[in-house]
XYZ file of C-alpha atoms in Angstrom:
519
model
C 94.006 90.232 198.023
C 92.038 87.025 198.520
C 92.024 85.954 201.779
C 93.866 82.602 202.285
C 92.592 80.411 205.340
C 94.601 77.950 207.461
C 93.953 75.067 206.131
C 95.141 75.876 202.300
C 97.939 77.576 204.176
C 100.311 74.403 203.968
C 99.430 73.736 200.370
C 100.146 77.303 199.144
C 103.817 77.024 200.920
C 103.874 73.778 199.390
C 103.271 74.972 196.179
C 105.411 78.267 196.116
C 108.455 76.283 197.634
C 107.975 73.565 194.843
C 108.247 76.182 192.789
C 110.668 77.819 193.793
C 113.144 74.612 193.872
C 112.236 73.612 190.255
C 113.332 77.280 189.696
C 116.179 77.170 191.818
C 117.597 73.834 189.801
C 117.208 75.693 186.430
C 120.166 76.002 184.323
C 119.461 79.688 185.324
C 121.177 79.013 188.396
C 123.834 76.894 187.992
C 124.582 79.240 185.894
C 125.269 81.953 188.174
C 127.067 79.590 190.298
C 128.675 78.601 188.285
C 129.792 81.998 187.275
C 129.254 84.596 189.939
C 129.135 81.778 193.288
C 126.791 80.182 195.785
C 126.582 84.025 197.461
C 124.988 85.462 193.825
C 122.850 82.137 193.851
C 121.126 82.175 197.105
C 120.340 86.041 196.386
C 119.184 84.933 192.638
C 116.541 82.328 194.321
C 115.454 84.709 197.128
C 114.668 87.541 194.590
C 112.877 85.270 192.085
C 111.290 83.538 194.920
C 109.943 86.890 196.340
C 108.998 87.909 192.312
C 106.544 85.104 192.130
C 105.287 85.134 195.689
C 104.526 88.820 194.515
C 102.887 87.894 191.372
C 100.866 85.219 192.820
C 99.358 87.639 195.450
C 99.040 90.452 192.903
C 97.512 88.167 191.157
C 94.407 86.881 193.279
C 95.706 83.569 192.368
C 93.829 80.722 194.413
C 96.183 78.116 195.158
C 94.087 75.356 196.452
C 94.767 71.316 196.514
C 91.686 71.550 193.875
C 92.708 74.412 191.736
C 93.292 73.656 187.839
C 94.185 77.072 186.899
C 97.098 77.575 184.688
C 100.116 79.312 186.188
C 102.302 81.088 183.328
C 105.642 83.228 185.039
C 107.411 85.406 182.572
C 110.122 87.698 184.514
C 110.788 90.488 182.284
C 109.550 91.432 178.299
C 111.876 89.138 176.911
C 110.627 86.109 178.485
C 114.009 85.340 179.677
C 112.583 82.505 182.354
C 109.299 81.004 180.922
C 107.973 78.824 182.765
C 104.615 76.859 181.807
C 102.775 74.386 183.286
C 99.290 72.879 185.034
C 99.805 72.639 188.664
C 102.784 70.984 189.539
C 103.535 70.088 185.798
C 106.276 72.536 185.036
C 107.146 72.313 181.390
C 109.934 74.133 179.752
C 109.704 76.166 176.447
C 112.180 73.785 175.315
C 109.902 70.629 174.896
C 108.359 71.383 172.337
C 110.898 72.765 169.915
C 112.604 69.258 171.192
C 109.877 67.150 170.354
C 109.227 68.504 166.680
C 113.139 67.825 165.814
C 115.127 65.537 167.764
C 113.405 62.740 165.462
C 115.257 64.481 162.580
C 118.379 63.988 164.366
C 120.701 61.144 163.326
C 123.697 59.258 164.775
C 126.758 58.930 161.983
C 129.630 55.906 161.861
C 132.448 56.780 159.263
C 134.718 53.849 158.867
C 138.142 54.918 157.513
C 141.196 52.922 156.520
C 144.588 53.801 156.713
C 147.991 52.237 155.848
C 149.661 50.925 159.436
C 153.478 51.695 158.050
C 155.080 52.491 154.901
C 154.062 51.225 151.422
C 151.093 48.989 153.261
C 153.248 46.323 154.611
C 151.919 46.356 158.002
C 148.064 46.281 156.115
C 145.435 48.622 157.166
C 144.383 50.065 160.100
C 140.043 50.462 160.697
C 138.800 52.705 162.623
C 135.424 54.271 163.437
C 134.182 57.654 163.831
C 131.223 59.093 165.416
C 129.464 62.051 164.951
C 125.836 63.410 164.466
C 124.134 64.704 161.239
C 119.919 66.109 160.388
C 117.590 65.504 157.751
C 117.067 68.691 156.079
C 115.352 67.397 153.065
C 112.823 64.328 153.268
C 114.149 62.799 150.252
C 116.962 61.802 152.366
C 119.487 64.368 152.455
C 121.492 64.700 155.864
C 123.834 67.918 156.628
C 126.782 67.445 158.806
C 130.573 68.413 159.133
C 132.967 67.486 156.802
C 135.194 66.313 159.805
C 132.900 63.892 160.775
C 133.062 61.728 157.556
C 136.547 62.758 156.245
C 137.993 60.361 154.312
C 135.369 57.676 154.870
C 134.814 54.447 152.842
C 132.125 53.420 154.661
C 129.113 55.668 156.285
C 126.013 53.774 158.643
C 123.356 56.339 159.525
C 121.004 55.618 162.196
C 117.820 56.881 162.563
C 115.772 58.112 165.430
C 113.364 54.846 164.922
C 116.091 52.685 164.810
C 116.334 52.157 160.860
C 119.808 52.124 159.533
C 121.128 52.831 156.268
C 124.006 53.059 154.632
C 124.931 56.269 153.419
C 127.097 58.015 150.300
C 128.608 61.052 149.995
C 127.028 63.841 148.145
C 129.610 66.840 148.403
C 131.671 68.064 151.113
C 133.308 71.465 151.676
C 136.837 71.231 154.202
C 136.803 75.007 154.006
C 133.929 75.437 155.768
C 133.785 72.104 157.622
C 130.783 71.084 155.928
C 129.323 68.084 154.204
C 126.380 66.396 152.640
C 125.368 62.560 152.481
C 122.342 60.993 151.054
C 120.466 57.729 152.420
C 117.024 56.629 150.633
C 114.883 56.209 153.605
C 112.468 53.646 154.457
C 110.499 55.465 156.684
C 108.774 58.704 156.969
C 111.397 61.203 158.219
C 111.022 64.541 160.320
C 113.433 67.122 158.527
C 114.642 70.684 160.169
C 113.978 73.415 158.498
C 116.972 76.193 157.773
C 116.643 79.611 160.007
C 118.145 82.845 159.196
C 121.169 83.202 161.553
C 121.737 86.580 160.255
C 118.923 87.237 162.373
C 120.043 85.325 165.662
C 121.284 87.996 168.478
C 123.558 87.414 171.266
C 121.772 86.206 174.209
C 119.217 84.359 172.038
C 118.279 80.855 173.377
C 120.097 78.029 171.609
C 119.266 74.225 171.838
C 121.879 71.585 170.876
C 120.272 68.495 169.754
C 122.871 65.488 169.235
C 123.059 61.954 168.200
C 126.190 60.610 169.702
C 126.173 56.818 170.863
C 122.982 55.457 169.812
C 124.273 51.580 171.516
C 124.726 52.579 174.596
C 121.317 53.969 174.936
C 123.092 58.160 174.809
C 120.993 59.084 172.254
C 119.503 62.505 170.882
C 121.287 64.645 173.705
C 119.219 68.154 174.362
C 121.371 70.713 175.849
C 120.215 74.169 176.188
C 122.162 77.765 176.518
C 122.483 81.103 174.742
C 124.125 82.600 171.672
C 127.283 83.952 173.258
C 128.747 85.764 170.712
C 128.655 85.841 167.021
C 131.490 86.219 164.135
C 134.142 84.402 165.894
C 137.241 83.719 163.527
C 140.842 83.196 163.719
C 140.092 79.884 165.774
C 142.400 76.977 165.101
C 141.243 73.540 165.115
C 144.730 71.406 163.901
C 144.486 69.752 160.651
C 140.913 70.080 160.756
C 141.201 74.434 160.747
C 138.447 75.849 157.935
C 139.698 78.670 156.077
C 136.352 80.506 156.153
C 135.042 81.546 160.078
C 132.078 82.627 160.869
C 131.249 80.778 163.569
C 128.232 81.286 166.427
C 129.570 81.135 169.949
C 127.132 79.289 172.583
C 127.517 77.824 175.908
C 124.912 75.418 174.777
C 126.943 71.550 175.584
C 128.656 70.266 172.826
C 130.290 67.147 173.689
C 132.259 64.701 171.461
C 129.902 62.739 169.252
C 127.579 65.802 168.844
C 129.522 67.386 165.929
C 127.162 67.748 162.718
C 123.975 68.555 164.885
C 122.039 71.362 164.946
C 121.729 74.579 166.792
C 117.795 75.477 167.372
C 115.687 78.355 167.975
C 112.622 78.503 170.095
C 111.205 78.211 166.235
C 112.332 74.833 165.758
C 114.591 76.465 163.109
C 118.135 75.405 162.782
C 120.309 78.755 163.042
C 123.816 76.471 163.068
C 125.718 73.258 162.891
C 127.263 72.223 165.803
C 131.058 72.294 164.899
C 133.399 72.152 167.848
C 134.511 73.694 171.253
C 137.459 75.088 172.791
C 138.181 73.184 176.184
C 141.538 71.742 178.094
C 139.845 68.243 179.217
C 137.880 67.888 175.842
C 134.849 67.892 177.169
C 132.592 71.072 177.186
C 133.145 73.727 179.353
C 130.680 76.461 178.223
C 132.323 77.300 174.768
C 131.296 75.654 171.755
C 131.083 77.107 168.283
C 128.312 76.180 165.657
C 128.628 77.247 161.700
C 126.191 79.709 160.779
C 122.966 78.144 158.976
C 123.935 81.205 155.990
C 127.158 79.490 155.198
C 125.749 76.510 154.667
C 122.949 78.159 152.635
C 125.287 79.424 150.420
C 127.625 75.877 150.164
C 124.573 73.185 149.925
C 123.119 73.766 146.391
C 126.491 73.464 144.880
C 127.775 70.411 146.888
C 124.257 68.820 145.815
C 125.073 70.140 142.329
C 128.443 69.312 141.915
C 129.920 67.826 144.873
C 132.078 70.841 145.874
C 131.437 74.599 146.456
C 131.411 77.258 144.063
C 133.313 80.656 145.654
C 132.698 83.893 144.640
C 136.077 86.124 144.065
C 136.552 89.777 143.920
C 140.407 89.881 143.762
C 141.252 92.261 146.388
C 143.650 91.501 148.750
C 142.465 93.411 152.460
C 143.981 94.814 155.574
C 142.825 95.798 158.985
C 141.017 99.230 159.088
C 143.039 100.399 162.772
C 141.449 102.575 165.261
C 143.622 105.658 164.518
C 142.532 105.167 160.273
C 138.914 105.304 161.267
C 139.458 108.362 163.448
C 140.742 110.102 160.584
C 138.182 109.640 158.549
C 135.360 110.604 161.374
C 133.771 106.935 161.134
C 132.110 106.596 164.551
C 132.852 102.457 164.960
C 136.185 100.842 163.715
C 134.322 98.314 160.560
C 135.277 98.443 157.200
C 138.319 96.530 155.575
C 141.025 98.839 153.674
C 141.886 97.855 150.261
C 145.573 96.805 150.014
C 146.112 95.140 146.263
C 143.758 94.567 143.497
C 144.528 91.888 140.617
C 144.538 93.181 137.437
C 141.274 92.221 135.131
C 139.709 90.888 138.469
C 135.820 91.519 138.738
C 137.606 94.362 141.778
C 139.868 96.408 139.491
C 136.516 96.536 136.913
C 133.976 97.197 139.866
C 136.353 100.570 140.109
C 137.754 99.900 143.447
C 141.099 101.556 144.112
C 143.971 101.076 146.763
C 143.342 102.460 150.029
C 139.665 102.211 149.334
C 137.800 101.239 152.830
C 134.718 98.671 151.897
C 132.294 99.119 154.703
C 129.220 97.503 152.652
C 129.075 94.482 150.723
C 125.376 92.648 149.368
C 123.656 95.235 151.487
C 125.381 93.826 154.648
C 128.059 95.794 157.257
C 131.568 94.253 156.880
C 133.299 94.205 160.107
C 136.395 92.890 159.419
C 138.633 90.971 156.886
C 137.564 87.384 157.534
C 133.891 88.280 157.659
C 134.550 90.335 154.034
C 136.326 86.790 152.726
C 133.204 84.800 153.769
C 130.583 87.211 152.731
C 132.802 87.520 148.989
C 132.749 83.768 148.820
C 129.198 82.886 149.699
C 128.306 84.980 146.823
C 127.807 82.919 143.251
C 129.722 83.658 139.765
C 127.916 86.134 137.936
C 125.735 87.772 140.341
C 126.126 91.694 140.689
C 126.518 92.996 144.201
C 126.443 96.529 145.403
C 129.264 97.662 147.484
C 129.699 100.843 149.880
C 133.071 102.509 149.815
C 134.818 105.058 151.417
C 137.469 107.120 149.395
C 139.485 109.971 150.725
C 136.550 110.595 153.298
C 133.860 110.383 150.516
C 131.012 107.397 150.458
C 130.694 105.989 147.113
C 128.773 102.804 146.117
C 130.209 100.567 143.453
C 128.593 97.328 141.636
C 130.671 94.107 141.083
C 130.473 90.817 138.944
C 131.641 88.603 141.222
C 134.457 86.133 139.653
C 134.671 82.451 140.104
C 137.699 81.934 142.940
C 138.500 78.077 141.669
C 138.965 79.319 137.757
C 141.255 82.333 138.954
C 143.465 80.052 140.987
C 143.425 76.978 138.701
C 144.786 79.435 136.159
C 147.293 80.814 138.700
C 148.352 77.135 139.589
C 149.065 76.361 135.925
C 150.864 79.660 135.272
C 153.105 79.169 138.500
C 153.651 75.453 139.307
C 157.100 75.161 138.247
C 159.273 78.078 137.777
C 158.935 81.664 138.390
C 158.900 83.934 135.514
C 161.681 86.463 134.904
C 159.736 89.346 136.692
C 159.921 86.802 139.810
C 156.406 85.793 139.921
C 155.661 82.322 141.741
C 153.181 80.787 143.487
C 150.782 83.768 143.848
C 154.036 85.980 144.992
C 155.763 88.615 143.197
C 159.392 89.114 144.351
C 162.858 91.409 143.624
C 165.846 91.268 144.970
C 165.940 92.610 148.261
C 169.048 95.022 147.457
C 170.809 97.620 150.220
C 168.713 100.452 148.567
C 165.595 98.718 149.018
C 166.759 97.768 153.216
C 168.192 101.301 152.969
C 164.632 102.879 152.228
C 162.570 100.575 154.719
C 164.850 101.110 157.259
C 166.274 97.561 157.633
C 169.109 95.440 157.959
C 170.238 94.021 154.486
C 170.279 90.552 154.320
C 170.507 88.177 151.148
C 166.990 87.205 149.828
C 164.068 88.093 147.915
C 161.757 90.838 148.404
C 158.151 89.902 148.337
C 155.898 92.973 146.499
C 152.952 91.434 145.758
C 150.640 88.345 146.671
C 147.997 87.337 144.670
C 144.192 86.992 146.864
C 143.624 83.336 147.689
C 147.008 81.869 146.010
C 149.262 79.477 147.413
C 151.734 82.208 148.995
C 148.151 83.494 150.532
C 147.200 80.855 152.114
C 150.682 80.178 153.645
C 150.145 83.629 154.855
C 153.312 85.166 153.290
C 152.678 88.885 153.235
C 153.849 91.811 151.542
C 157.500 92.807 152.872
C 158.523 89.670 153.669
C 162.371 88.825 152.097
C 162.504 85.350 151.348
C 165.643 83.770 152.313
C 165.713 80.008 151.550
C 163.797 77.712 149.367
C 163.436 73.976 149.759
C 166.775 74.755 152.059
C 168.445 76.204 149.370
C 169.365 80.174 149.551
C 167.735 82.504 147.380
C 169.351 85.854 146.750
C 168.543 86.328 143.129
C 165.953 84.940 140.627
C 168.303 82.859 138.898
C 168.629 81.592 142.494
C 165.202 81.456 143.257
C 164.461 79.554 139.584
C 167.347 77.163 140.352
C 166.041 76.302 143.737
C 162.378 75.722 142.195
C 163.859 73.880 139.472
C 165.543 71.356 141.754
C 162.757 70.549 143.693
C 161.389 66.996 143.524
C 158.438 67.566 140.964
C 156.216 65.201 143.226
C 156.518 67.337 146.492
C 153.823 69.337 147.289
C 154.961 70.798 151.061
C 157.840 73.054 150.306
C 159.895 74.941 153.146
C 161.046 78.055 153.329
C 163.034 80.259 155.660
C 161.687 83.857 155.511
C 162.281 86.995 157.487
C 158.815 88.707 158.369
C 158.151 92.131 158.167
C 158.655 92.597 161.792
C 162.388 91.598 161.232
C 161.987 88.202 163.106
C 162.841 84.807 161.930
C 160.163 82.111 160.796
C 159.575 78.698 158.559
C 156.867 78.979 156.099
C 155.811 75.816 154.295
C 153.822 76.835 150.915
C 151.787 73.708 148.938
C 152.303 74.024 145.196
């Protein structure tokens, strides 16, 4: 050990409490405070404080006033607290992943105008919406959320120098909340390049860089976290709900006004747009959720294309693979997705897949669970051939698909189906029978006047009002259905303009519920 005299006594103190306080006001910290309380915290700074004093005497570190040498603290392999810097000029990792995109970052106003009372009497109402959107191309192209510019007649972009342009829209996607516009710059812009989220792990640091209120002087907001989980799904966001969920979980900031930004790596690389949280004040409270950089991959090319995605279908219709299932068939982790109804001629029934079949692979990637299957199916383009793994009556196969276009299979459906049913009771994506006392006899259920639903075609209209098999439909449009000359007269008298139409159905489960089902 290098001996340390008196008088560069005080300035080594000095030096190791500075430390230690810049340390001790990390987000580190706060986070376990915030978490765990003050009691976790003050043992948290004494350990790390006695972890550097260590390394700085194991070291042989001289700590004089006149000292230049560089001090670099990594705790642990990961690097989990780096911490660079020349003397007293601590300087996060951060900086310089900030510095190469926040410049790429841009502040978004969508104007949108809306009737104030029926047929426009009242006139229109304006009003203003701001989010946050990044270069990603630098001949102008800007990715953001398709909330943020919904229904927009106007869009101002403002740029990190303070150029502003109007913008248009190039495509947008309300399925997976995303959306691209175009401005034709002036200046030389910064872009962000696309990361591989696929490759992102939980506990991964994440930087949200957003653009929020450029006139009154908030803008390009850094916050900084981890990736908290991945996957998440089922989340519902209102009106504004995508149907495909994917979504990265970070405790990262994401305020109002920051929707549309990116989610960084230490690389610079975006691995997410910003999307939305999950708070009771509205503000941000640790959860936020950011669309994976691969969905948006996948949906880009075709909104620059053709201003809307293109979906890939396999015409399967899935279940949940439960606990007890997987037992049974010696799987050592619940994953996979059991096949529950294939469409006939669909690119499924000719890939050979079979009912009961449990799809554990699909593109050479581990499916989890249904909604991760339905994204994975869609982000895959017409035509291309993808190799599936397969489980059947405890034996691994692997099959090859064709995937299908999914807006040509339901246009066709829509056509078929808009009006009436046909006389095998086939409407809206939903086969039904009458729901007779043999058939309640058999399931074991009360009889009750309605129709029996058999069948629902993947991705219909009866889908996506999540009507499932075994439900008995009871009423349509508030009129009762107990036959199919019912069911036809019901559909018949509905107002051919009305797209939102009610109906009274008794789930499987034997309870009670409305269902409304768009034509």
């Amino acid at each position: 050990m290098k001996h340390i005299d008196k008088t560069h006594q005080k300035a080594y103190n000095d030096r190791l409490t500075l430390l230690v306080m810049k340390l001790r006001s990390s987000r580190f910290f706060s986070h376990i405070e915030n978490r765990r309380g003050v009691r976790l915290f003050s043992f948290g700074a004494v350990a790390v404080a006695c972890t550097i004093f260590g390394i700085l005497i194991a070291s042989n570190v001289d700590l004089t006033p006149e000292s230049n040498a560089q001090i670099s603290t990594n705790i642990g392999q990961t690097g989990l607290f780096p911490v660079v810097g020349h003397g007293d000029d601590m300087q996060s990792p951060f900086v310089a992943v900030v510095e190469k995109a926040a410049d790429a970052v841009v502040n978004i106003s969508a104007e949108t105008r809306r009737a104030e009372g029926p047929w426009w009497y009242y006139g229109t109402q304006t009003s203003t919406s701001l989010g946050s959107g990044f270069f990603f191309r630098e001949d102008g192209y800007i990715l953001t959320n398709n909330h943020v510019i919904r229904d927009a007649v106007e869009m101002t972009v403002r740029t990190a120098a303070g150029y502003e342009y109007q913008a248009r829209l190039v495509g947008a996607d309300p399925q997976t909340d995303l959306a691209v516009i175009k401005v034709t710059p002036e200046e030389q812009i910064e872009v962000i390049p696309f990361g591989n989220s696929d490759e992102t792990k939980i506990g991964d640091w994440a930087i949200a860089i957003g653009n929020p209120f450029m006139k009154e002087g908030l803008d390009r907001t850094v916050t900084v976290g981890v990736v908290s989980a991945k996957g998440r799904s089922s989340l519902n966001f209102g009106s504004d709900t995508p149907g495909y969920q994917n979504y990265i979980q970070t405790d990262a900031a994401i305020n109002p006004g920051n929707s549309g930004g990116p989610l960084l790596n230490l690389r610079g690389e975006c691995i997410g747009v910003n999307a939305a949280i999950t708070s009771p004040t509205g503000t941000s409270v640790g959860i936020g959720f950011a669309i994976p950089i691969n969905l948006a991959r996948a949906v880009v090319p075709d909104l620059i294309e053709n201003g809307r995605p293109s979906r890939g279908w396999l015409g399967v219709r899935m279940s949940k693979l439960t606990e007890k299932e997987a037992k049974r068939l010696g799987l050592e982790a619940v994953r996979g997705v059991v096949v529950e109804s294939i469409v006939d001629n669909s690119p499924a029934q000719r890939a050979g897949l079979q009912h009961g079949d449990i799809v554990v692979g699909f593109d050479n990637k581990e499916v989890k669970n249904e909604n991760q299957f339905s994204v994975l199916v869609s982000s895959v383009r017409q035509g291309e051939i993808v190799p599936m793994e397969v489980i059947r009556d405890g034996e691994h196969l692997s099959l090859k698909a064709m995937i299908g276009d999914r807006d040509t299979f339901l246009a066709t459906i829509d056509e078929q189906n808009q009006q009436a049913p046909d006389r095998s009771g086939f409407w809206l994506g939903m086969e039904v029978i009458e729901f007779t006392p043999r058939i309640a006899e058999d399931i074991g259920a009360e009889h009750v006047a309605g129709l029996y639903v058999v069948g629902i075609y993947p991705g219909s209209a009866a889908d996506r009002a999540s009507i499932a098999e075994g439900t008995i439909i009871m009423k349509v449009d508030n009129e009762p259905v107990g036959t199919l000359s019912e069911l036809e007269g019901a559909v018949d008298a509905i107002d051919r303009g009305k797209s939102r139409i009610p109906l009274i159905v008794q789930e499987p489960d034997g309870s009670i519920a409305r269902k409304v089902i768009r034509k």
